[in-house]
Amino acid sequence: MTRRVDAPSEVRVRAALEELRRRAGANSTQPSVLALARTLGMSNTTFRRHFPDIAQEITAIRSTPTTPEVSGEPTRRDRLVARNAKLKRRNRELTETLELAACHIQRITLENQKLREQLEAATGVTRLTSIPSRRSAPS
C-alpha cells in the first residue's frame, strides 16, 4: 500500500511554476516537471499523477524551440558556448605550440651532441673512464 500524499493546491502549483519560469528565463533555460515537483516536495510520478495538465503544459513549453531575444544581446548560454569555443581553440593552439617546442628541443639536443663530439675530436680530448677506488675494492 502506498502512503497518502497531501497534494498542494493548483494555485500554489501555478505560483511555483511561474517562479520556476522566471528563474529559468533568467538562466536562459527551460522549466522542467522534475524541478517543479522537487520545489513542491513531490516525486516526479506523483506530481504527474496529481497534475497531468500542468505536466503537459511544461512538456509543451520544453518542446517549443526558444526564440532569440529581441534585444539582440546574446544570452548567457550563447556567451558560455562562445567562451567554450574560444577556450578550445586556445587549448589546441597551445598544444600545437608545445609539440613544436618539444621538436625544437630534440633537434637542438642532437645538434649540441654532434657539435660537442666534433669539438672533442678537433681538440684531442680524451675521455677518462672511472677508476674504481681502492677503498671499495674487496681485499
Tab-separated table of C-alpha atoms in Angstrom:
chain	number	residue	atom	x	y	z
A	1	MET	CA	0.000	0.000	0.000
A	2	THR	CA	1.309	3.452	-0.837
A	3	ARG	CA	1.249	6.311	1.600
A	4	ARG	CA	-1.132	9.174	1.083
A	5	VAL	CA	0.424	12.332	-0.302
A	6	ASP	CA	-1.050	15.704	0.530
A	7	ALA	CA	-1.005	17.398	-2.856
A	8	PRO	CA	-0.670	21.195	-2.881
A	9	SER	CA	-3.442	23.310	-4.348
A	10	GLU	CA	-3.397	24.123	-8.038
A	11	VAL	CA	-2.970	27.813	-7.194
A	12	ARG	CA	0.203	27.028	-5.252
A	13	VAL	CA	1.474	24.812	-8.070
A	14	ARG	CA	0.828	27.539	-10.671
A	15	ALA	CA	2.617	30.109	-8.482
A	16	ALA	CA	5.585	27.765	-8.152
A	17	LEU	CA	5.526	27.209	-11.916
A	18	GLU	CA	5.634	30.956	-12.569
A	19	GLU	CA	8.568	31.327	-10.165
A	20	LEU	CA	10.338	28.447	-11.888
A	21	ARG	CA	9.678	30.031	-15.302
A	22	ARG	CA	11.074	33.360	-14.074
A	23	ARG	CA	14.249	31.734	-12.756
A	24	ALA	CA	14.616	29.610	-15.893
A	25	GLY	CA	14.256	32.711	-18.077
A	26	ALA	CA	16.983	34.475	-16.107
A	27	ASN	CA	19.298	31.468	-16.629
A	28	SER	CA	18.310	31.015	-20.306
A	29	THR	CA	16.977	27.531	-19.553
A	30	GLN	CA	13.531	25.961	-19.567
A	31	PRO	CA	11.468	24.745	-16.621
A	32	SER	CA	11.048	21.015	-16.100
A	33	VAL	CA	8.392	18.879	-14.457
A	34	LEU	CA	11.017	17.314	-12.211
A	35	ALA	CA	12.256	20.701	-10.996
A	36	LEU	CA	8.699	21.838	-10.241
A	37	ALA	CA	7.900	18.583	-8.435
A	38	ARG	CA	11.041	18.909	-6.310
A	39	THR	CA	10.164	22.511	-5.497
A	40	LEU	CA	6.852	21.265	-4.129
A	41	GLY	CA	8.436	18.336	-2.282
A	42	MET	CA	6.856	15.697	-4.513
A	43	SER	CA	8.219	12.923	-6.659
A	44	ASN	CA	8.014	13.312	-10.416
A	45	THR	CA	5.496	10.475	-10.801
A	46	THR	CA	3.249	11.719	-8.007
A	47	PHE	CA	3.260	15.221	-9.453
A	48	ARG	CA	2.340	13.916	-12.902
A	49	ARG	CA	-0.451	11.807	-11.402
A	50	HIS	CA	-1.995	14.741	-9.481
A	51	PHE	CA	-1.392	17.495	-12.059
A	52	PRO	CA	-1.356	15.946	-15.541
A	53	ASP	CA	-2.481	19.157	-17.252
A	54	ILE	CA	0.350	21.223	-15.736
A	55	ALA	CA	2.846	18.477	-16.578
A	56	GLN	CA	1.582	18.559	-20.166
A	57	GLU	CA	1.933	22.371	-20.217
A	58	ILE	CA	5.565	22.136	-19.119
A	59	THR	CA	6.234	19.432	-21.700
A	60	ALA	CA	4.753	21.679	-24.401
A	61	ILE	CA	6.901	24.605	-23.230
A	62	ARG	CA	10.026	22.457	-23.393
A	63	SER	CA	9.197	21.094	-26.861
A	64	THR	CA	8.863	24.522	-28.483
A	65	PRO	CA	12.168	25.975	-29.633
A	66	THR	CA	13.341	29.056	-27.832
A	67	THR	CA	13.422	32.200	-29.896
A	68	PRO	CA	16.366	34.543	-29.679
A	69	GLU	CA	15.795	37.623	-27.603
A	70	VAL	CA	14.528	40.681	-29.433
A	71	SER	CA	17.162	42.961	-27.920
A	72	GLY	CA	19.890	41.233	-29.924
A	73	GLU	CA	22.018	40.684	-26.826
A	74	PRO	CA	23.498	37.209	-26.561
A	75	THR	CA	22.030	35.048	-23.851
A	76	ARG	CA	24.115	33.648	-21.014
A	77	ARG	CA	24.171	30.291	-22.778
A	78	ASP	CA	25.367	31.889	-26.026
A	79	ARG	CA	28.167	33.644	-24.147
A	80	LEU	CA	29.179	30.365	-22.480
A	81	VAL	CA	29.157	28.488	-25.805
A	82	ALA	CA	31.297	31.200	-27.419
A	83	ARG	CA	33.709	31.250	-24.473
A	84	ASN	CA	33.963	27.457	-24.547
A	85	ALA	CA	34.752	27.505	-28.277
A	86	LYS	CA	37.402	30.198	-27.715
A	87	LEU	CA	38.996	28.157	-24.909
A	88	LYS	CA	39.023	25.024	-27.087
A	89	ARG	CA	40.762	26.931	-29.900
A	90	ARG	CA	43.316	28.379	-27.485
A	91	ASN	CA	43.938	24.936	-25.961
A	92	ARG	CA	44.508	23.459	-29.421
A	93	GLU	CA	46.929	26.291	-30.308
A	94	LEU	CA	48.867	25.804	-27.067
A	95	THR	CA	49.061	22.040	-27.615
A	96	GLU	CA	50.449	22.580	-31.121
A	97	THR	CA	52.964	25.129	-29.796
A	98	LEU	CA	54.069	22.718	-27.078
A	99	GLU	CA	54.595	19.915	-29.606
A	100	LEU	CA	56.597	22.273	-31.823
A	101	ALA	CA	58.751	23.373	-28.867
A	102	ALA	CA	59.439	19.735	-27.944
A	103	CYS	CA	60.555	19.024	-31.519
A	104	HIS	CA	62.891	22.047	-31.458
A	105	ILE	CA	64.389	20.929	-28.153
A	106	GLN	CA	65.029	17.450	-29.565
A	107	ARG	CA	66.682	18.893	-32.680
A	108	ILE	CA	68.860	21.291	-30.674
A	109	THR	CA	69.887	18.494	-28.300
A	110	LEU	CA	71.026	16.312	-31.212
A	111	GLU	CA	72.909	19.231	-32.809
A	112	ASN	CA	74.568	20.008	-29.474
A	113	GLN	CA	75.727	16.402	-29.110
A	114	LYS	CA	77.187	16.372	-32.648
A	115	LEU	CA	78.956	19.697	-32.117
A	116	ARG	CA	80.393	18.518	-28.794
A	117	GLU	CA	81.708	15.341	-30.412
A	118	GLN	CA	83.272	17.377	-33.239
A	119	LEU	CA	84.870	19.793	-30.756
A	120	GLU	CA	86.289	16.979	-28.661
A	121	ALA	CA	87.667	15.274	-31.780
A	122	ALA	CA	89.220	18.520	-33.059
A	123	THR	CA	90.882	19.426	-29.748
A	124	GLY	CA	92.048	15.923	-28.972
A	125	VAL	CA	90.028	15.457	-25.801
A	126	THR	CA	90.409	12.009	-24.320
A	127	ARG	CA	87.634	10.630	-22.205
A	128	LEU	CA	88.695	9.065	-18.932
A	129	THR	CA	86.934	6.031	-17.645
A	130	SER	CA	86.239	5.931	-13.976
A	131	ILE	CA	88.831	4.002	-11.957
A	132	PRO	CA	87.431	2.098	-9.003
A	133	SER	CA	88.774	3.447	-5.734
A	134	ARG	CA	90.914	1.232	-3.554
A	135	ARG	CA	88.608	1.619	-0.604
A	136	SER	CA	85.696	-0.001	-2.391
A	137	ALA	CA	87.784	-2.856	-3.807
A	138	PRO	CA	87.462	-6.182	-1.986
A	139	SER	CA	90.565	-7.281	-0.066
